[in-house]
PDB file of C-alpha atoms and ligand atoms in Angstrom:
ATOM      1  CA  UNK W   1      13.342 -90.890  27.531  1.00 94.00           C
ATOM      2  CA  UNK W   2      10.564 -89.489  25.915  1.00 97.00           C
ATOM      3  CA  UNK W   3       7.228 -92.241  25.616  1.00 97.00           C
ATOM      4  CA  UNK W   4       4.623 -91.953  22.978  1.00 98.00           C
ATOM      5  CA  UNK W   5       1.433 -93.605  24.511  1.00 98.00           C
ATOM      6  CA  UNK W   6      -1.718 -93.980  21.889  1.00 98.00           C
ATOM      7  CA  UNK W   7      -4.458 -96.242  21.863  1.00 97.00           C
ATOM      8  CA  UNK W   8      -8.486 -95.165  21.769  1.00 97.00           C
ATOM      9  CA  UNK W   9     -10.044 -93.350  24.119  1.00 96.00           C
ATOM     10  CA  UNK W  10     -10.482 -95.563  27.360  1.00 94.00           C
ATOM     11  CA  UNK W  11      -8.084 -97.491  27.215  1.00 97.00           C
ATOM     12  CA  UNK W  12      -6.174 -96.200  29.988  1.00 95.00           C
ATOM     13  CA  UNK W  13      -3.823 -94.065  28.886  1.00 96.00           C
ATOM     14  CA  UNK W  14      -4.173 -90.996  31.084  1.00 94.00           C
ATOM     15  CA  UNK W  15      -4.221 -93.996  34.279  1.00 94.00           C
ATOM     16  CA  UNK W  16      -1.143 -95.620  32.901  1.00 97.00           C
ATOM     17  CA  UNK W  17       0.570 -92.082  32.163  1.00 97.00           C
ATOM     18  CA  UNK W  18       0.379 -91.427  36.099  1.00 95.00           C
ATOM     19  CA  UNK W  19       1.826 -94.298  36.742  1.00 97.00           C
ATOM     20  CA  UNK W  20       4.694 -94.572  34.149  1.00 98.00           C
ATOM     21  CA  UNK W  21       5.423 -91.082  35.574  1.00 97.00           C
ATOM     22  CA  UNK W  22       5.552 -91.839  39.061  1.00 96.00           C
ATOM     23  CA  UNK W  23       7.743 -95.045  38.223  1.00 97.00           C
ATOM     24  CA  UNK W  24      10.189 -93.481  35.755  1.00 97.00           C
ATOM     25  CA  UNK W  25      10.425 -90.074  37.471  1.00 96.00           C
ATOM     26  CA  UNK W  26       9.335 -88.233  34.497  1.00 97.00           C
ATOM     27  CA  UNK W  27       6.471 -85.710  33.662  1.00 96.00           C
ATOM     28  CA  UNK W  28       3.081 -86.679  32.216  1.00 96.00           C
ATOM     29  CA  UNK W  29       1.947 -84.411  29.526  1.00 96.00           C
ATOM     30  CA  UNK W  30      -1.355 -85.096  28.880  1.00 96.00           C
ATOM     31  CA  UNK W  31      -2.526 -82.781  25.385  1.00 96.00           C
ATOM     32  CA  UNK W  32      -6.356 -83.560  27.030  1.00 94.00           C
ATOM     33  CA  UNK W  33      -5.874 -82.045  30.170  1.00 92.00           C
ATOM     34  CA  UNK W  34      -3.820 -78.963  28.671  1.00 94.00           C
ATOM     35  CA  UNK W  35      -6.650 -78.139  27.072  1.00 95.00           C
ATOM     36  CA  UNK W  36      -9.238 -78.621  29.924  1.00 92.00           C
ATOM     37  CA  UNK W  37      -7.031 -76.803  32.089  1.00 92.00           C
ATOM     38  CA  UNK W  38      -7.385 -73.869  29.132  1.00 94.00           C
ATOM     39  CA  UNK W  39     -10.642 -73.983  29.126  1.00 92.00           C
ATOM     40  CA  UNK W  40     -11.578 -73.941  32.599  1.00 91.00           C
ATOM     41  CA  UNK W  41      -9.116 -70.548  32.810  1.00 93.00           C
ATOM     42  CA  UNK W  42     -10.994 -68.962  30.071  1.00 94.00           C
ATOM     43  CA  UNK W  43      -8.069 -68.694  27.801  1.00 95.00           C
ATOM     44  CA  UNK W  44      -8.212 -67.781  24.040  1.00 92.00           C
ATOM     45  CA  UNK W  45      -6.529 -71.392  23.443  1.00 91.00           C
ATOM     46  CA  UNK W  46      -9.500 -72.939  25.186  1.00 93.00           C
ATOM     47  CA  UNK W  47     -12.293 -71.130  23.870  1.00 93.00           C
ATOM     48  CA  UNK W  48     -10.529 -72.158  20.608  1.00 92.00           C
ATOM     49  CA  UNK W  49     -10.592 -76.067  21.691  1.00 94.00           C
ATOM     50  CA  UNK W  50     -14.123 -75.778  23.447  1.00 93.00           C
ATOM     51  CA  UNK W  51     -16.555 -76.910  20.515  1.00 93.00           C
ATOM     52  CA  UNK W  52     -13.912 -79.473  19.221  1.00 95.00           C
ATOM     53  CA  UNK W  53     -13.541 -81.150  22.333  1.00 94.00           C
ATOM     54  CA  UNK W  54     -17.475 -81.264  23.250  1.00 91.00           C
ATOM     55  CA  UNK W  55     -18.143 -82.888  20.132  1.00 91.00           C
ATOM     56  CA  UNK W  56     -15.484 -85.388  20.058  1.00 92.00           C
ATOM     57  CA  UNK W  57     -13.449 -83.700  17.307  1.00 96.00           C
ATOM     58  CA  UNK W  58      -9.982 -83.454  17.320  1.00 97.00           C
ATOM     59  CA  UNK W  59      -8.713 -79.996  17.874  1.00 97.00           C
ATOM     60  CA  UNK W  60      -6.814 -78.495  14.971  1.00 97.00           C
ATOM     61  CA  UNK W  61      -2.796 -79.585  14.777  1.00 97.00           C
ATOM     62  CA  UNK W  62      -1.532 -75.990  14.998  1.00 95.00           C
ATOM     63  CA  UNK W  63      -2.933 -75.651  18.946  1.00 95.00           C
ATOM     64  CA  UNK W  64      -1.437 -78.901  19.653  1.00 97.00           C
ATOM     65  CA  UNK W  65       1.961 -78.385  18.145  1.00 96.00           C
ATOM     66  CA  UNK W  66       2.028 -75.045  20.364  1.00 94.00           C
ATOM     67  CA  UNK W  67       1.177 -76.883  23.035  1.00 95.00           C
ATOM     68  CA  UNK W  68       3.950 -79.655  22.365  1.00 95.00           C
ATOM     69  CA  UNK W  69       6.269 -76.641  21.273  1.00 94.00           C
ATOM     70  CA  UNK W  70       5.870 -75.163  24.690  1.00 92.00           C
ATOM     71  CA  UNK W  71       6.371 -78.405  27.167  1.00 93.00           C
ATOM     72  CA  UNK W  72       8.666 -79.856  25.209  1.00 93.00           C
ATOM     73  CA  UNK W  73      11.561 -77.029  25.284  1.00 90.00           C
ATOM     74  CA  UNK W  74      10.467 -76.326  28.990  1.00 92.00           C
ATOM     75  CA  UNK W  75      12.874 -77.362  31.294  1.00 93.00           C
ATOM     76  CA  UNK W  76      10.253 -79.638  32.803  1.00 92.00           C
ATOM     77  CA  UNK W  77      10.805 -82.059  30.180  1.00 93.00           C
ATOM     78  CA  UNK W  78      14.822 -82.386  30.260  1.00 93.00           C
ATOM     79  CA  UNK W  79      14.831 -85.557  31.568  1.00 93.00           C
ATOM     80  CA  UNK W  80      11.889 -87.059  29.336  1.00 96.00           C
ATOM     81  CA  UNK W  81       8.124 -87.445  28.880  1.00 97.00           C
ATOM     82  CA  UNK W  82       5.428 -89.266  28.714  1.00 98.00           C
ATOM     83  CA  UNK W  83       3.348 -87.572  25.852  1.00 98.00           C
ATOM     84  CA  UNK W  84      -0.568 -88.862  26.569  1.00 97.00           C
ATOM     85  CA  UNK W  85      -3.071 -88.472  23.874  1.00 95.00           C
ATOM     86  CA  UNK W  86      -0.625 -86.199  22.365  1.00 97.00           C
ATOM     87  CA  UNK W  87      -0.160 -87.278  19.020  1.00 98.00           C
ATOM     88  CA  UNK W  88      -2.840 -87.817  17.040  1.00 98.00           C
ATOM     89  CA  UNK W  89      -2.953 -87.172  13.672  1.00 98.00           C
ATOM     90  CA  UNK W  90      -0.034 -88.094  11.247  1.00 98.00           C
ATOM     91  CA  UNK W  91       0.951 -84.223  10.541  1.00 98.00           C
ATOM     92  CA  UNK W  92       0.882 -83.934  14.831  1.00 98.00           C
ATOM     93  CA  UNK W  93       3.548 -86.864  14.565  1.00 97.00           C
ATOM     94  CA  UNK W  94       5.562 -85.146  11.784  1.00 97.00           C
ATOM     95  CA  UNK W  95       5.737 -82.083  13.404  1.00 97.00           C
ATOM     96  CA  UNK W  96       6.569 -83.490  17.072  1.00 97.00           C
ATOM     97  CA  UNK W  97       9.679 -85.271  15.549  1.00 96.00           C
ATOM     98  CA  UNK W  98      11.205 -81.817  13.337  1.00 96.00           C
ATOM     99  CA  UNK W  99      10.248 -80.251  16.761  1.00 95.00           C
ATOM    100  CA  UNK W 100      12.524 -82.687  19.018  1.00 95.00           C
ATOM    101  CA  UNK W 101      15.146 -82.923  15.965  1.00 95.00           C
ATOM    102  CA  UNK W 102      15.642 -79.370  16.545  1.00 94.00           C
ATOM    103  CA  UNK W 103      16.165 -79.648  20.322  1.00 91.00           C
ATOM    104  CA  UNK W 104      18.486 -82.965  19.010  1.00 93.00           C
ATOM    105  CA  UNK W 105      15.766 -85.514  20.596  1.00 94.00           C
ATOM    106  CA  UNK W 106      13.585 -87.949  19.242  1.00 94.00           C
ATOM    107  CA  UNK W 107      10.739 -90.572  20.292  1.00 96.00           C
ATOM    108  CA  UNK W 108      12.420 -93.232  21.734  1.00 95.00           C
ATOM    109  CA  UNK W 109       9.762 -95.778  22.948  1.00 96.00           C
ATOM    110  CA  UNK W 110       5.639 -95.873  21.241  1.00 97.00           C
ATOM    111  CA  UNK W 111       3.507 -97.816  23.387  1.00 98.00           C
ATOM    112  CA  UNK W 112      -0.209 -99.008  22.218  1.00 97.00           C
ATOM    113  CA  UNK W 113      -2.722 -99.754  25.003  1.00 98.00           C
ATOM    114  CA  UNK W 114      -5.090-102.155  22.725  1.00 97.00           C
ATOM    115  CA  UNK W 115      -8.474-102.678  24.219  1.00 96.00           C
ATOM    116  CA  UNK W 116     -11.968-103.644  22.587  1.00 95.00           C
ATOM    117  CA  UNK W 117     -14.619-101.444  21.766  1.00 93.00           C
ATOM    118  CA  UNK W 118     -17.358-102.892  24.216  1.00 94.00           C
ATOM    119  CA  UNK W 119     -14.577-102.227  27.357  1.00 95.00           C
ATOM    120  CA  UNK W 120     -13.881 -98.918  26.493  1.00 94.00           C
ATOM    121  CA  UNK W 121     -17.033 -97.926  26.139  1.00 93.00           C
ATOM    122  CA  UNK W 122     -18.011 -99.472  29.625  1.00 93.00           C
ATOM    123  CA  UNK W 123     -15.060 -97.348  30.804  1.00 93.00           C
ATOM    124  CA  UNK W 124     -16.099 -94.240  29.590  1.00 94.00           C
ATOM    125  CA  UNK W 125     -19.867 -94.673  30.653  1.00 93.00           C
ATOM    126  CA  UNK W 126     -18.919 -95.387  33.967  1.00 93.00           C
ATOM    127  CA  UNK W 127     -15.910 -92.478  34.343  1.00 93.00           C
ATOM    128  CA  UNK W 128     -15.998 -89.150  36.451  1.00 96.00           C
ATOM    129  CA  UNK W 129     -12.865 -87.392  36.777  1.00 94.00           C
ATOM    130  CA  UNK W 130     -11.675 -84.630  39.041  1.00 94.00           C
ATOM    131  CA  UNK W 131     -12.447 -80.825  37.884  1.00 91.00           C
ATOM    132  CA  UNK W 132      -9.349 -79.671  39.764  1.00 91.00           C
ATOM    133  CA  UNK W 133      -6.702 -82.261  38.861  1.00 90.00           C
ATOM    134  CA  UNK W 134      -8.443 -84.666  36.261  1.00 88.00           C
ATOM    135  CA  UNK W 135      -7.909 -87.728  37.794  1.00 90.00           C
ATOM    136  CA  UNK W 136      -9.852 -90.391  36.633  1.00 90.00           C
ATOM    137  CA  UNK W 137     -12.399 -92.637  38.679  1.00 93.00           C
ATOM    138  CA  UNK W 138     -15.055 -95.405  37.609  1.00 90.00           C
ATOM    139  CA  UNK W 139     -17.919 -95.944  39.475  1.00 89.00           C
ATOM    140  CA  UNK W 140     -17.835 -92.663  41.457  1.00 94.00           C
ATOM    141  CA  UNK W 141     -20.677 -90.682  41.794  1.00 94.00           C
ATOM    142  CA  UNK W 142     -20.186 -86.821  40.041  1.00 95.00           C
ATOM    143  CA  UNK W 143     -20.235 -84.073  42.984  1.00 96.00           C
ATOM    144  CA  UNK W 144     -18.321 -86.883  45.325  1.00 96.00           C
ATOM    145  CA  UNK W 145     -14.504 -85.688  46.317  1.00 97.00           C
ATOM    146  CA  UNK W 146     -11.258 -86.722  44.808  1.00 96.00           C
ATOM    147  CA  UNK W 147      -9.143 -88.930  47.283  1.00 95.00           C
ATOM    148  CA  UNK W 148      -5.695 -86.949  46.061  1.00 94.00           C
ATOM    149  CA  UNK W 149      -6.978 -82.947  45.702  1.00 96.00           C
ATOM    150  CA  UNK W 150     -10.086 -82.872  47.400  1.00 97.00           C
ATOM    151  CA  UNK W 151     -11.854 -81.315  44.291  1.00 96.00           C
ATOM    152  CA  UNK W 152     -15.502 -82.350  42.847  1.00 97.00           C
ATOM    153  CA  UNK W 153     -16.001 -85.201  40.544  1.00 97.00           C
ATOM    154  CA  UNK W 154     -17.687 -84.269  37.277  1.00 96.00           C
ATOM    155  CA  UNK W 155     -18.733 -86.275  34.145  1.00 95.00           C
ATOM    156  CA  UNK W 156     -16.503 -85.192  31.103  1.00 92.00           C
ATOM    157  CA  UNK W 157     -19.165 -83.426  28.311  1.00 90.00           C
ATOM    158  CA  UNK W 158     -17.427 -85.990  25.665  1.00 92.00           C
ATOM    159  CA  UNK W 159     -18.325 -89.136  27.608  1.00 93.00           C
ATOM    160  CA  UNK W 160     -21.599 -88.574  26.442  1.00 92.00           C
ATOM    161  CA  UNK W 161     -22.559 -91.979  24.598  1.00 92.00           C
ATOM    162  CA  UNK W 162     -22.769 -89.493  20.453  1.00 93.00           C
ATOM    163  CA  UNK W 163     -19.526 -88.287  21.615  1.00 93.00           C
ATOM    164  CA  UNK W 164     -18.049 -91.404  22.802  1.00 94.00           C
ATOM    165  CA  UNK W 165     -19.229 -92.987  19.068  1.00 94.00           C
ATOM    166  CA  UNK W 166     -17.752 -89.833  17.309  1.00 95.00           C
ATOM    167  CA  UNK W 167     -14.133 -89.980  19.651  1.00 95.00           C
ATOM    168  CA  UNK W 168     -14.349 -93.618  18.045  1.00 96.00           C
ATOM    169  CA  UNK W 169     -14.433 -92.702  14.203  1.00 97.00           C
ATOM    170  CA  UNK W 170     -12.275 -90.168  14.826  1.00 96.00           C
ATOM    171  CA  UNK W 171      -9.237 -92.392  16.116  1.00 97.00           C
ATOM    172  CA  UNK W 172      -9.933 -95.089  13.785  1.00 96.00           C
ATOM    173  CA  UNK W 173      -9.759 -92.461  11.064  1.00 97.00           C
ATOM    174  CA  UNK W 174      -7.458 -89.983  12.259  1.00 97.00           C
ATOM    175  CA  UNK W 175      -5.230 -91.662  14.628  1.00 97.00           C
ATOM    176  CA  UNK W 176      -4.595 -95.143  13.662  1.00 96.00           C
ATOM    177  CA  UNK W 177      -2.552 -94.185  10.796  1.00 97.00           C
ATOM    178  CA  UNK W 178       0.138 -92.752  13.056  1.00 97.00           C
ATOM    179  CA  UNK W 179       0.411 -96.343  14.134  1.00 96.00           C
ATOM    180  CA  UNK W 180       1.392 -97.190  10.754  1.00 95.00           C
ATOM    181  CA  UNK W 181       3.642 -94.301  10.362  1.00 96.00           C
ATOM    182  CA  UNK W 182       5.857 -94.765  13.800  1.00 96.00           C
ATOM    183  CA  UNK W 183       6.579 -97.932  11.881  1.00 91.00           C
ATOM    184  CA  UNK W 184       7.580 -96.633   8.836  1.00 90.00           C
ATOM    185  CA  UNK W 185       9.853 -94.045  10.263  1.00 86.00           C
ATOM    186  CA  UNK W 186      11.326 -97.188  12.419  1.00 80.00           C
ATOM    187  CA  UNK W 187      10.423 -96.770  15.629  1.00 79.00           C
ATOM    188  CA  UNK W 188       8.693 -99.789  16.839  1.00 82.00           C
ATOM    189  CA  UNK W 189       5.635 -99.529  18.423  1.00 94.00           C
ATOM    190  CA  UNK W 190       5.233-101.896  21.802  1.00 96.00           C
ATOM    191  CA  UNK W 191       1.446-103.217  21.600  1.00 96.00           C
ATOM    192  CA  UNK W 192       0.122-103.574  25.267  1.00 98.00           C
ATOM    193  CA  UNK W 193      -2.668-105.884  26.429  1.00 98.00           C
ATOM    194  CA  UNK W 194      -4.484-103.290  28.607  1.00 98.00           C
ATOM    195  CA  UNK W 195      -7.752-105.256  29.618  1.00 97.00           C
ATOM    196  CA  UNK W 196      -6.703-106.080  32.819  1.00 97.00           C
ATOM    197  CA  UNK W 197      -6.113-104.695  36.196  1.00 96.00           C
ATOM    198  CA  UNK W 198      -4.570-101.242  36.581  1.00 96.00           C
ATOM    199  CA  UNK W 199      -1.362-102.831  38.126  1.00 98.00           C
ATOM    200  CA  UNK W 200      -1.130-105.740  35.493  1.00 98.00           C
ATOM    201  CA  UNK W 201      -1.451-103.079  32.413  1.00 98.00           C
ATOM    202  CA  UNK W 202       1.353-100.648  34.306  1.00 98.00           C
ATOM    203  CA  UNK W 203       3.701-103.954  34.914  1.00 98.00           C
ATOM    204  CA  UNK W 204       2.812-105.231  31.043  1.00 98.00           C
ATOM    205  CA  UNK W 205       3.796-101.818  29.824  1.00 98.00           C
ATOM    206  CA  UNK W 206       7.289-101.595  31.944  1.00 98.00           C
ATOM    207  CA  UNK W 207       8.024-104.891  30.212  1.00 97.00           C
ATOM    208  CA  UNK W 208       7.325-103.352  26.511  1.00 97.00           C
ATOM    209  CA  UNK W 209       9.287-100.679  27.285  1.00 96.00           C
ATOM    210  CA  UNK W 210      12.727-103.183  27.975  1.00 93.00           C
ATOM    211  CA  UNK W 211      11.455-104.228  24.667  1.00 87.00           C
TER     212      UNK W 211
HETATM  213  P1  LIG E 301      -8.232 -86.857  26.098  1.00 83.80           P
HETATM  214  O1  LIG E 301      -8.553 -86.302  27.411  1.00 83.80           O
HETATM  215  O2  LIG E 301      -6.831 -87.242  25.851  1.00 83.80           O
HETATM  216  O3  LIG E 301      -9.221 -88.053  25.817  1.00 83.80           O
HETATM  217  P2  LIG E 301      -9.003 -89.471  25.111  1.00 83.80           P
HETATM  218  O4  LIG E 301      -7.817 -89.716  24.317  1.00 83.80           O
HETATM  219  O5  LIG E 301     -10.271 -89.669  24.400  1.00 83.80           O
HETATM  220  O6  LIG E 301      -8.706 -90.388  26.258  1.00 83.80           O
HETATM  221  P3  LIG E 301      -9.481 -90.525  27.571  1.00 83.80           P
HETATM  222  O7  LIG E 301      -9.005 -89.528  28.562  1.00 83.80           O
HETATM  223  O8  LIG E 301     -10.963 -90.556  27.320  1.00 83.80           O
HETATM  224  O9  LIG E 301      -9.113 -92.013  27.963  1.00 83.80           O
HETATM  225  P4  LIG E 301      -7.750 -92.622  28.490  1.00 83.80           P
HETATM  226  O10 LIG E 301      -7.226 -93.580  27.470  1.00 83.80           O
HETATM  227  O11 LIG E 301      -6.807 -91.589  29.004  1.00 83.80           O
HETATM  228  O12 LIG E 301      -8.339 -93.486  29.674  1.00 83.80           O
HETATM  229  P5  LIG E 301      -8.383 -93.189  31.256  1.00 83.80           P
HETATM  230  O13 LIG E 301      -7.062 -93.481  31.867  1.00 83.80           O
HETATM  231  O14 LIG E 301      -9.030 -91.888  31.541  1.00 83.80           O
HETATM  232  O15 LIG E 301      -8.669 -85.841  24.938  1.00 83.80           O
HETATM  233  C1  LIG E 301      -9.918 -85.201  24.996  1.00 83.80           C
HETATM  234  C2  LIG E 301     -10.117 -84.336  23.763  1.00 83.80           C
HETATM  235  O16 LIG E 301      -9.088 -83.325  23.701  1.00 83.80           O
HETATM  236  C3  LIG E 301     -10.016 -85.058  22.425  1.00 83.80           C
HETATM  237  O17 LIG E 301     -11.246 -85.696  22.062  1.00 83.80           O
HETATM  238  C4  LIG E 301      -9.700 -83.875  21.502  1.00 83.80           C
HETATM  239  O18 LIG E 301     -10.827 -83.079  21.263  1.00 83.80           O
HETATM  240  C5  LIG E 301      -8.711 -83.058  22.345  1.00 83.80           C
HETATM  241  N1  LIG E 301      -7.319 -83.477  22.130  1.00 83.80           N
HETATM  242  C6  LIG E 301      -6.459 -83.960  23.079  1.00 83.80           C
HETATM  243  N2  LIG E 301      -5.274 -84.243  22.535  1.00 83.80           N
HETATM  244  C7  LIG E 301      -5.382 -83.947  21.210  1.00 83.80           C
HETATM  245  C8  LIG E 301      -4.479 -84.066  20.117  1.00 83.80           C
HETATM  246  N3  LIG E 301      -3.223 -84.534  20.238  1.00 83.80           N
HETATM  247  N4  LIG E 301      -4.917 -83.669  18.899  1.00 83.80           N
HETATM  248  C9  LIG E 301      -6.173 -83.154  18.709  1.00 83.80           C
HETATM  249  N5  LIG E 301      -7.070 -83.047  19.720  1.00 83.80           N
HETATM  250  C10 LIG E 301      -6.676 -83.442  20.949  1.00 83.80           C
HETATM  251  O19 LIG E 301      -9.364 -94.399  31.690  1.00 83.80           O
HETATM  252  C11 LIG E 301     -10.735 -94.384  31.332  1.00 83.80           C
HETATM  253  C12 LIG E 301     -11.560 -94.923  32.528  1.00 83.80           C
HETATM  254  O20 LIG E 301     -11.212 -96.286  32.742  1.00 83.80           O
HETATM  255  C13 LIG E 301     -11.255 -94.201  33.851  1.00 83.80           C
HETATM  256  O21 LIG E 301     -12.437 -94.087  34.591  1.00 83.80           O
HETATM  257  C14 LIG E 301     -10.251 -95.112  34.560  1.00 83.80           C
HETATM  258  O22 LIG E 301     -10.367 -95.005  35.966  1.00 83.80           O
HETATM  259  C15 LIG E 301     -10.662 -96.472  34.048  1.00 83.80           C
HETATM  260  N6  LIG E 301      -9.546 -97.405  33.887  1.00 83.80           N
HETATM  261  C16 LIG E 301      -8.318 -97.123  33.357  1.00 83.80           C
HETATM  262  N7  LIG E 301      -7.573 -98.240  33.321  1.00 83.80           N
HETATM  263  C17 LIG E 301      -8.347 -99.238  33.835  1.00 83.80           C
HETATM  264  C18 LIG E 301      -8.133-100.640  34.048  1.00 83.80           C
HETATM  265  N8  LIG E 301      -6.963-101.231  33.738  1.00 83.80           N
HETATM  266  N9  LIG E 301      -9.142-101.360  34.568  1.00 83.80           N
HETATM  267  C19 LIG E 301     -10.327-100.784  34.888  1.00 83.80           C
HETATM  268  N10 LIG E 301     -10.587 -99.469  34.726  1.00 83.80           N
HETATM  269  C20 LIG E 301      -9.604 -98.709  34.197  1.00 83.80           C
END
């Protein structure tokens, strides 16, 4: 099965990603931490990314339909995936589907964690995540240790409040249309309360996906 998850940044998708995963025994593939992952090796697709991702941006949809290009025919992702963050821009959506065509696959489920602006925000403000395996945390001090890897905590450069408000525009400009166009091409997209506990949002989002 392969799971489209979008929704603004906060909302919990990365969270409910690990969990979906763990609970439908299927990777995560999380576009965000790719990158990060890129970066933090020093590779020529990461100092690409590096400015985009600082500011907010979106990076452009050639390095993302690489990346998708490359997980998606890896053997890793026979079974399925849960794509995180991963599609994000109409042409990203286009290409994912002639992509998985090709391999004769398609989206089958698109889930949308909804959440208001004032939560996410709160979210983000209060967020460190691991360097080593990007787990997310709230209310954990940066330099404390991760409880699954043992690495630092660090605050992410983009959950700087200009950033956050820039991440904003940019989904309600870029992404939100590929809302709109999973509907069109007749997919239908699952809407998910996800202002609630972890476990609620994770059982709420099982449910849509028996939709
Ligand atoms: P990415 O890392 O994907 O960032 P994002 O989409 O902005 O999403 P976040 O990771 O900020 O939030 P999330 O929804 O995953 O929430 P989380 O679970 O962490 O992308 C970063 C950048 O990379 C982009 O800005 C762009 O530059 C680039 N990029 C990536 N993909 C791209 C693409 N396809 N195209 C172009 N550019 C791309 O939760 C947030 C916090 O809330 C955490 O602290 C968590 O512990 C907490 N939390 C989660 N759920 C709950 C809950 N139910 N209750 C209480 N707290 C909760």
């Amino acid at each position: 099965m392969i799971i489209v998850l979008l929704g603004p940044p906060g909302a919990g998708k990365g969270t409910q990603a690990d969990k979906l995963a763990q609970r439908l025994g299927i990777p995560k593939i999380a576009t965000g931490d790719v990158l990060r992952a890129a970066l933090r090796d020093g590779t020529a697709r990461g100092k690409e990314a590096k400015a985009y991702m600082d500011r907010g941006d979106l990076v452009p949809d050639s390095v993302i339909l690489g990346i998708l290009r490359d997980v998606m025919s890896s053997p890793a992702a026979a079974k399925g995936a849960i794509l995180d963050g991963a599609v994000r821009t109409v042409p990203q959506a286009e290409g994912l589907a002639i992509m998985l065509a090709e391999l004769g696959r398609g989206v089958d489920k698109v889930l949308l964690f909804d959440i208001s602006d004032d939560k996410l925000t709160e979210r983000l403000s209060g967020r460190t995540v691991c360097e080593k395996c990007q787990t997310p945390y709230m209310g954990r001090q940066a330099g404390s240790k991760c409880e699954k890897c043992g690495g630092s905590l660090m605050r992410r450069k983009d959950d700087e409040p200009e950033a956050i408000r820039n991440r904003l525009r940019v989904y309600r400009d870029q992404t939100a249309p590929v809302i709109e166009w999973y509907g069109e091409k007749g997919s239908k997209v699952q809407k998910v309360d996800a202002d609630a506990p972890v476990d609620e949002v994770t059982s709420r989002a099982l449910k849509a996906l028996k939709k």
